[in-house]
Short mmCIF file of C-alpha atoms in Angstrom, two decimals:
data_model
loop_
_atom_site.label_atom_id
_atom_site.label_comp_id
_atom_site.label_asym_id
_atom_site.label_seq_id
_atom_site.Cartn_x
_atom_site.Cartn_y
_atom_site.Cartn_z
CA MET A 1 -34.69 105.66 -24.32
CA SER A 2 -38.27 104.77 -24.26
CA GLU A 3 -41.04 106.94 -22.82
CA ASP A 4 -41.74 104.23 -20.18
CA LYS A 5 -38.18 104.11 -18.88
CA LYS A 6 -37.99 107.96 -18.87
CA GLN A 7 -40.96 108.04 -16.41
CA SER A 8 -39.84 105.07 -14.26
CA ASP A 9 -36.16 106.34 -14.10
CA PRO A 10 -36.38 110.17 -14.22
CA ILE A 11 -33.54 112.41 -14.31
CA MET A 12 -32.83 114.35 -11.13
CA GLN A 13 -30.70 117.39 -10.50
CA TRP A 14 -28.37 117.69 -7.58
CA VAL A 15 -26.50 120.50 -6.24
CA THR A 16 -22.97 119.38 -5.29
CA PHE A 17 -20.91 120.97 -2.66
CA CYS A 18 -17.42 120.03 -1.07
CA LEU A 19 -16.56 119.38 2.51
CA GLY A 20 -12.93 118.38 2.92
CA ASP A 21 -11.97 115.85 0.27
CA GLU A 22 -15.45 114.57 -0.32
CA LYS A 23 -18.11 115.81 -2.59
CA TYR A 24 -21.84 115.68 -1.54
CA GLY A 25 -25.07 116.26 -3.46
CA ILE A 26 -28.39 117.71 -2.40
CA ASN A 27 -31.71 117.59 -4.33
CA VAL A 28 -31.83 120.94 -6.33
CA MET A 29 -35.65 121.26 -5.59
CA GLN A 30 -34.90 121.83 -1.94
CA VAL A 31 -32.20 124.50 -2.48
CA GLN A 32 -33.53 127.95 -2.26
CA GLU A 33 -30.35 130.00 -2.66
CA VAL A 34 -26.74 130.03 -2.05
CA LEU A 35 -25.16 132.76 -0.10
CA ARG A 36 -21.68 134.04 0.51
CA ILE A 37 -20.81 133.85 4.03
CA THR A 38 -22.03 136.64 6.17
CA GLU A 39 -22.16 137.38 9.89
CA ILE A 40 -23.51 134.36 11.77
CA ALA A 41 -24.57 135.19 15.27
CA PRO A 42 -23.89 132.48 17.78
CA VAL A 43 -26.82 131.23 19.80
CA PRO A 44 -26.14 130.54 23.50
CA GLY A 45 -26.90 127.01 24.52
CA ALA A 46 -27.41 125.72 21.03
CA PRO A 47 -26.33 122.21 20.14
CA SER A 48 -22.69 121.94 18.73
CA TYR A 49 -23.88 121.35 15.11
CA VAL A 50 -25.74 124.92 15.24
CA LEU A 51 -23.30 127.74 14.11
CA GLY A 52 -25.65 130.35 14.85
CA ILE A 53 -28.51 132.44 13.03
CA ILE A 54 -28.41 134.87 10.07
CA ASN A 55 -30.90 137.53 9.06
CA LEU A 56 -32.18 136.57 5.64
CA ARG A 57 -34.25 139.53 4.43
CA GLY A 58 -35.98 139.94 7.72
CA ASN A 59 -36.18 136.20 8.47
CA VAL A 60 -34.08 134.42 11.06
CA VAL A 61 -32.41 131.37 9.51
CA THR A 62 -30.49 128.90 11.62
CA VAL A 63 -27.19 127.86 10.12
CA ILE A 64 -25.93 124.37 10.49
CA ASP A 65 -22.27 123.38 10.87
CA THR A 66 -22.18 120.75 8.32
CA ARG A 67 -18.63 119.52 9.08
CA ASN A 68 -19.65 119.00 12.65
CA ARG A 69 -22.77 117.26 11.64
CA PHE A 70 -20.80 114.89 9.31
CA GLY A 71 -18.11 114.33 12.05
CA LEU A 72 -15.41 116.23 10.04
CA PRO A 73 -12.86 118.46 11.69
CA SER A 74 -13.79 122.06 11.95
CA LYS A 75 -12.40 124.57 9.54
CA GLU A 76 -12.31 128.28 9.42
CA PRO A 77 -14.59 129.42 6.41
CA ASP A 78 -12.77 130.95 3.61
CA ASP A 79 -13.73 132.86 0.46
CA ALA A 80 -15.09 129.76 -1.20
CA ALA A 81 -17.45 128.86 1.86
CA ARG A 82 -21.00 129.19 1.18
CA VAL A 83 -24.31 129.02 3.21
CA VAL A 84 -26.90 126.87 1.30
CA ILE A 85 -30.33 127.92 2.20
CA ILE A 86 -32.55 124.71 1.97
CA GLU A 87 -36.07 123.77 2.65
CA THR A 88 -36.76 120.68 4.50
CA ASP A 89 -40.19 119.62 5.62
CA LYS A 90 -41.28 123.36 5.74
CA HIS A 91 -38.25 124.29 7.80
CA ILE A 92 -35.86 126.71 6.19
CA ILE A 93 -32.32 126.29 7.40
CA GLY A 94 -28.77 127.13 6.23
CA ILE A 95 -25.97 124.72 5.75
CA LEU A 96 -22.34 125.87 5.82
CA VAL A 97 -20.23 124.18 3.30
CA ASP A 98 -16.48 124.50 2.06
CA SER A 99 -17.70 125.35 -1.39
CA VAL A 100 -20.50 124.78 -3.78
CA ALA A 101 -19.49 122.99 -7.07
CA GLU A 102 -22.15 122.51 -9.59
CA VAL A 103 -25.50 121.18 -10.53
CA VAL A 104 -25.36 117.72 -11.98
CA GLU A 105 -28.07 115.50 -13.50
CA MET A 106 -28.38 111.91 -12.99
CA ARG A 107 -30.99 109.00 -13.13
CA GLY A 108 -32.32 107.35 -10.02
CA SER A 109 -30.72 104.07 -11.35
CA GLU A 110 -27.37 105.54 -11.10
CA ILE A 111 -27.63 105.94 -7.32
CA GLU A 112 -26.49 102.95 -5.18
CA THR A 113 -27.27 102.50 -1.57
CA ALA A 114 -24.36 103.40 0.76
CA PRO A 115 -23.22 100.58 3.09
CA ASN A 116 -24.50 101.09 6.65
CA VAL A 117 -22.14 99.31 8.99
CA GLY A 118 -22.76 101.40 12.20
CA ASN A 119 -25.70 102.95 13.89
CA GLU A 120 -28.46 103.30 11.41
CA GLU A 121 -29.64 106.42 13.06
CA SER A 122 -26.37 108.28 12.64
CA SER A 123 -26.27 107.92 8.88
CA LYS A 124 -29.82 107.70 7.95
CA TYR A 125 -29.60 111.00 5.97
CA ILE A 126 -27.05 109.52 3.38
CA GLN A 127 -29.36 108.59 0.58
CA GLY A 128 -26.81 106.82 -1.57
CA VAL A 129 -23.63 107.23 -3.51
CA THR A 130 -22.76 107.44 -7.14
CA SER A 131 -19.63 107.86 -9.23
CA ARG A 132 -19.04 111.14 -10.90
CA ASP A 133 -15.89 112.01 -12.75
CA ASN A 134 -14.08 109.09 -11.23
CA LYS A 135 -15.02 110.35 -7.78
CA LEU A 136 -17.60 109.21 -5.29
CA LEU A 137 -20.50 111.61 -4.96
CA ILE A 138 -22.39 111.11 -1.62
CA LEU A 139 -26.11 112.11 -1.86
CA VAL A 140 -27.70 113.49 1.22
CA ASP A 141 -31.39 113.29 1.95
CA LEU A 142 -32.18 116.68 3.49
CA ASN A 143 -35.53 115.59 4.84
CA LYS A 144 -33.55 113.23 7.18
CA PHE A 145 -30.74 115.61 7.73
CA LEU A 146 -32.21 116.61 11.08
CA SER A 147 -34.73 114.68 13.24
CA GLU A 148 -38.06 116.03 14.12
CA ASP A 149 -36.88 117.01 17.58
CA GLU A 150 -33.90 118.82 16.25
CA LYS A 151 -36.09 120.67 13.67
CA ALA A 152 -38.51 121.77 16.45
CA GLU A 153 -35.52 122.94 18.60
CA LEU A 154 -34.20 124.98 15.69
CA ASP A 155 -37.48 126.78 15.47
CA MET A 156 -36.99 128.22 18.98
CA PHE A 157 -33.80 130.15 17.94
CA MET B 1 -81.68 49.42 21.91
CA ASN B 2 -79.63 46.49 23.34
CA PRO B 3 -77.98 47.67 26.52
CA ALA B 4 -74.94 45.40 26.04
CA LYS B 5 -74.21 46.70 22.54
CA THR B 6 -74.55 50.19 23.87
CA GLN B 7 -72.07 49.51 26.62
CA GLN B 8 -69.56 47.86 24.01
CA LYS B 9 -69.89 51.02 21.78
CA ILE B 10 -68.87 53.36 24.72
CA ILE B 11 -66.00 51.12 25.66
CA GLN B 12 -64.80 51.26 21.93
CA GLN B 13 -65.13 54.99 21.95
CA GLU B 14 -63.22 55.40 25.06
CA LEU B 15 -60.55 53.00 23.87
CA ALA B 16 -60.27 55.13 20.61
CA LEU B 17 -59.98 58.41 22.46
CA ASP B 18 -57.23 56.86 24.74
CA ALA B 19 -55.43 55.77 21.68
CA TYR B 20 -55.77 59.12 20.09
CA LEU B 21 -54.54 60.90 23.09
CA SER B 22 -51.57 58.81 23.61
CA THR B 23 -50.63 59.24 19.96
CA LEU B 24 -50.73 63.05 20.47
CA LEU B 25 -48.51 62.66 23.58
CA ASP B 26 -46.18 60.31 21.81
CA GLU B 27 -45.68 62.83 18.98
CA ILE B 28 -44.23 65.52 21.14
CA PRO B 29 -40.58 64.21 21.41
CA GLU B 30 -40.60 63.44 17.68
CA VAL B 31 -41.10 67.16 16.93
CA ILE B 32 -38.34 68.35 19.14
CA LEU B 33 -35.59 65.71 18.08
CA PRO B 34 -34.81 67.09 14.64
CA GLU B 35 -34.26 70.64 16.10
CA GLU B 36 -31.98 69.36 18.87
CA LYS B 37 -29.78 67.02 16.70
CA PRO B 38 -27.59 69.63 15.01
CA ARG B 39 -26.67 71.29 18.47
CA ILE B 40 -25.47 67.78 19.66
CA GLN B 41 -23.12 67.78 16.59
CA VAL B 42 -21.69 71.33 17.44
CA LYS B 43 -21.17 70.12 21.09
CA VAL B 44 -19.11 67.07 20.06
CA PHE B 45 -17.31 69.14 17.57
CA GLU B 46 -16.16 71.60 20.25
CA LYS B 47 -14.65 68.97 22.44
CA PHE B 48 -11.79 68.44 20.04
CA PRO B 49 -9.04 70.95 19.96
CA ALA B 50 -7.72 70.12 16.60
CA PRO B 51 -10.32 70.81 13.76
CA VAL B 52 -8.56 68.76 11.43
CA GLU B 53 -10.33 65.73 12.62
CA PRO B 54 -13.90 66.81 12.68
CA LYS B 55 -14.87 64.37 9.85
CA VAL B 56 -14.01 61.39 12.01
CA ILE B 57 -15.92 62.98 14.98
CA ILE B 58 -19.02 63.84 13.01
CA THR B 59 -19.32 60.38 11.55
CA GLN B 60 -19.45 58.90 14.93
CA PRO B 61 -22.94 57.97 15.59
CA ILE B 62 -24.68 59.74 18.45
CA PRO B 63 -25.85 57.10 20.86
CA GLU B 64 -29.50 56.72 20.44
CA SER B 65 -30.01 55.88 23.99
CA ARG B 66 -28.34 59.19 25.11
CA PRO B 67 -31.10 61.12 26.59
CA ILE B 68 -31.60 64.54 24.69
CA ALA B 69 -32.26 66.43 27.76
CA SER B 70 -29.03 65.67 29.49
CA VAL B 71 -27.07 66.76 26.32
CA THR B 72 -28.96 70.08 26.28
CA VAL B 73 -28.14 70.77 29.89
CA ASP B 74 -24.51 69.91 29.35
CA ARG B 75 -23.71 72.24 26.52
CA PRO B 76 -22.94 76.07 27.14
CA VAL B 77 -26.07 78.19 27.22
CA LYS B 78 -24.88 80.33 24.39
CA MET B 79 -23.03 78.44 21.65
CA HIS B 80 -21.33 80.80 19.12
CA PRO B 81 -22.07 79.50 15.64
CA LEU B 82 -18.46 80.15 14.65
CA SER B 83 -17.57 77.13 16.86
CA VAL B 84 -17.87 75.35 13.55
CA MET B 85 -14.52 75.81 11.76
CA PRO B 86 -14.37 77.03 8.13
CA ASP B 87 -13.70 74.52 5.27
CA TRP B 88 -10.31 76.04 4.58
CA SER B 89 -9.05 75.16 7.95
CA GLN B 90 -9.49 71.37 7.50
CA HIS B 91 -6.63 71.03 4.92
CA GLU B 92 -3.29 72.50 4.27
CA PHE B 93 -3.94 75.96 2.82
CA GLN B 94 -2.08 78.84 1.17
CA ALA B 95 -2.00 82.01 3.43
CA LEU B 96 -1.08 85.61 2.82
CA PHE B 97 1.02 86.94 5.58
CA PHE B 98 0.58 90.75 6.20
CA LYS B 99 1.53 93.23 8.83
CA VAL B 100 -0.61 95.61 10.74
CA GLU B 101 1.50 97.80 12.87
CA HIS B 102 3.93 95.48 14.70
CA LEU B 103 1.73 92.37 14.21
CA ILE B 104 2.04 89.76 11.57
CA LEU B 105 -1.15 88.16 10.57
CA ALA B 106 -2.22 85.55 7.99
CA THR B 107 -5.38 84.87 6.11
CA PRO B 108 -6.08 82.10 3.61
CA LEU B 109 -5.66 83.16 -0.05
CA THR B 110 -8.99 81.59 -0.98
CA GLU B 111 -10.82 84.46 1.15
CA LEU B 112 -9.00 87.08 -0.90
CA ALA B 113 -9.66 88.40 -4.38
CA LYS B 114 -6.54 90.60 -4.70
CA THR B 115 -4.47 93.14 -2.92
CA ILE B 116 -3.84 96.76 -4.10
CA LYS B 117 -1.57 99.61 -3.01
CA ILE B 118 -3.38 102.57 -1.48
CA ASP B 119 -2.85 105.37 -3.94
CA ARG B 120 -5.88 107.56 -2.90
CA ASN B 121 -7.95 108.14 0.16
CA PRO B 122 -11.25 106.23 0.55
CA SER B 123 -14.33 108.56 0.40
CA LYS B 124 -15.42 108.97 3.96
CA ILE B 125 -19.14 108.32 4.58
CA PRO B 126 -20.72 110.51 7.40
CA GLY B 127 -22.13 108.78 10.31
CA GLN B 128 -20.19 105.49 10.07
CA PRO B 129 -17.98 104.06 12.94
CA SER B 130 -14.20 105.20 12.98
CA TRP B 131 -13.16 101.75 11.78
CA PHE B 132 -15.00 102.26 8.51
CA MET B 133 -12.49 104.22 6.51
CA GLY B 134 -14.76 104.73 3.56
CA LEU B 135 -15.62 103.70 0.05
CA LEU B 136 -13.08 103.10 -2.68
CA ASP B 137 -14.03 102.46 -6.30
CA GLU B 138 -11.73 99.85 -7.68
CA HIS B 139 -12.57 98.87 -11.26
CA ASP B 140 -16.04 97.43 -11.23
CA SER B 141 -16.34 97.11 -7.51
CA ARG B 142 -17.06 99.58 -4.72
CA ILE B 143 -15.16 98.55 -1.70
CA GLY B 144 -15.74 99.35 1.96
CA VAL B 145 -12.33 99.89 3.39
CA LEU B 146 -11.79 98.92 7.00
CA ASP B 147 -9.14 100.11 9.59
CA THR B 148 -7.88 96.61 10.29
CA GLY B 149 -5.81 98.10 13.23
CA GLN B 150 -9.08 99.22 15.02
CA LEU B 151 -10.82 95.98 14.17
CA ILE B 152 -8.00 93.83 15.60
CA PHE B 153 -6.57 96.07 18.45
CA GLY B 154 -9.87 97.62 19.34
CA LYS B 155 -11.29 101.00 18.86
CA LEU B 156 -9.27 102.74 21.66
CA HIS B 157 -5.83 101.53 20.68
CA GLY B 158 -6.55 101.77 16.92
CA SER B 159 -7.95 105.18 16.90
CA GLN B 160 -4.69 106.56 18.46
CA ARG B 161 -3.03 106.02 15.20
CA ASP B 162 -2.70 109.10 13.05
CA LEU B 163 -3.75 107.98 9.60
CA GLU B 164 -2.69 111.24 8.15
CA ALA B 165 0.96 111.00 9.34
CA ASN B 166 1.15 107.15 9.17
CA PRO B 167 -1.22 105.92 6.57
CA PHE B 168 -1.95 102.37 5.62
CA LYS B 169 0.00 101.16 2.48
CA SER B 170 -2.07 98.35 1.09
CA ILE B 171 -5.50 96.84 1.10
CA LEU B 172 -6.49 93.16 1.03
CA ILE B 173 -9.73 92.81 -0.93
CA THR B 174 -12.06 90.04 0.10
CA GLN B 175 -13.28 87.37 -2.26
CA ASP B 176 -16.67 88.92 -2.69
CA LYS B 177 -14.93 92.33 -3.57
CA ARG B 178 -17.08 94.03 -0.97
CA TRP B 179 -14.50 94.79 1.76
CA GLY B 180 -10.93 95.90 1.83
CA LEU B 181 -8.68 95.52 4.92
CA ALA B 182 -6.13 98.17 5.17
CA CYS B 183 -2.67 97.00 6.22
CA ASP B 184 0.82 98.32 6.57
CA GLU B 185 2.75 95.59 4.52
CA ILE B 186 2.08 92.57 2.52
CA LEU B 187 4.80 90.17 3.45
CA SER B 188 4.62 86.79 1.55
CA ILE B 189 2.48 83.84 0.63
CA GLY B 190 3.12 80.48 2.53
CA ARG B 191 1.65 77.16 3.11
CA VAL B 192 -0.01 76.49 6.41
CA LYS B 193 -0.56 72.81 7.65
CA PRO B 194 -3.51 72.42 10.06
CA GLU B 195 -1.47 70.43 12.54
CA LYS B 196 0.90 73.23 12.84
CA VAL B 197 -1.82 75.58 13.99
CA ARG B 198 -3.20 75.91 17.47
CA TRP B 199 -6.92 76.40 16.57
CA ARG B 200 -9.44 78.19 18.71
CA THR B 201 -12.64 76.14 18.43
CA SER B 202 -14.41 78.12 21.09
CA ARG B 203 -14.54 81.57 19.78
CA GLN B 204 -17.14 83.60 21.84
CA LYS B 205 -14.66 86.39 22.05
CA LYS B 206 -12.72 87.63 19.08
CA PRO B 207 -14.42 85.27 16.71
CA TRP B 208 -12.13 86.38 13.89
CA LEU B 209 -9.02 85.02 15.47
CA ILE B 210 -9.26 81.41 14.39
CA GLY B 211 -5.82 80.16 15.42
CA THR B 212 -2.09 80.72 15.62
CA VAL B 213 0.63 79.17 13.59
CA ILE B 214 2.63 77.66 16.36
CA GLU B 215 6.19 77.99 15.02
CA GLU B 216 5.99 81.61 13.80
CA LEU B 217 3.27 82.67 16.53
CA THR B 218 1.18 84.35 13.63
CA ALA B 219 -2.24 84.98 14.12
CA ILE B 220 -4.61 83.48 11.56
CA ILE B 221 -7.61 85.68 10.63
CA ASP B 222 -10.99 84.50 9.64
CA LEU B 223 -12.00 87.17 7.35
CA GLN B 224 -15.62 86.27 7.21
CA ALA B 225 -15.81 86.74 10.94
CA LEU B 226 -13.86 90.02 10.90
CA VAL B 227 -15.73 91.99 8.12
CA PRO B 228 -19.11 93.50 9.16
CA HIS B 229 -22.30 92.38 7.51
CA ARG B 230 -23.66 95.21 5.35
CA LYS B 231 -27.12 96.21 6.47
CA SER B 232 -27.93 97.43 2.97
CA SER B 233 -25.94 96.30 -0.02
CA THR B 234 -24.44 98.45 -2.81
#
């Protein structure tokens, strides 16, 4: 590949995780760490997509119920479940996933826009889709995962 | 300066101004007419219950003396563009008959690329409506699979179906290979004559229901009107 093409179509790394039968990818640059599930303290009056808070080395981090956020049925976390600590617009949050799979590399040109047939607001955090090992990988834009109002609300927990 | 000549010059200027202004005023209806003409055609088209005859209807000259204003007042305030029937409805066509729950439906073969058996679940995309079952990679195409039951029967009725326990069996893939309509059973292919169909020329509601085969009482589906229009393409 030519030097020009490498620059215009750079390789990106994505951390993939599973929720139900689907596999999702998030930008590796926004992932701080991956934790085994620990005690998550519920927050009274929190929105349904907030599972609760955890103490991460003295810092309070809000954990999001990703299944709830994606409209999937809830599931009791098992040994494979992980809390992925991510940074999104200077906010540190945790997202609970069924399992973390791997880190994959792909070029921007491999990502296709996902069809949006419904309310644009509800799926604006879906950055695109791509095929990986004969399976669809859904790429999530963490910067749009929560709205500004929602991020502000999380800071109050 | 000669006063008579000055007077004549003023009169000429006034006449020229009058002529100019009247020309301007005359031009107004000429600008509107081309925009209104297609609407008249739609109106005439809609009057006829059988869409097999529109060619005859369209070729009828619109009376020039008919005032445009009265036509505009006569027609419905909101004319659905789908009042114009698709090309395939004008002639005898081959249709695929398929079943969704208890209902037998038909759609022209020309609107379809192929049918496939469902051997794997489509990948569900978060944040999409419940009638959008997800994406399915099928050879070189990425197909958006639609819950035909919900589209046809409505969200309330369709969403009562337990797709885990009672999944759809087949998918009809549209000609452009962008959409797949999940169905329970693919029945047969048959010929449909336009005169044997009760066409719905006014389709403000359920625009996808284009007609009914009278003998079999089978609903004919206009796929172009049933599938959504992607806001962003893949």
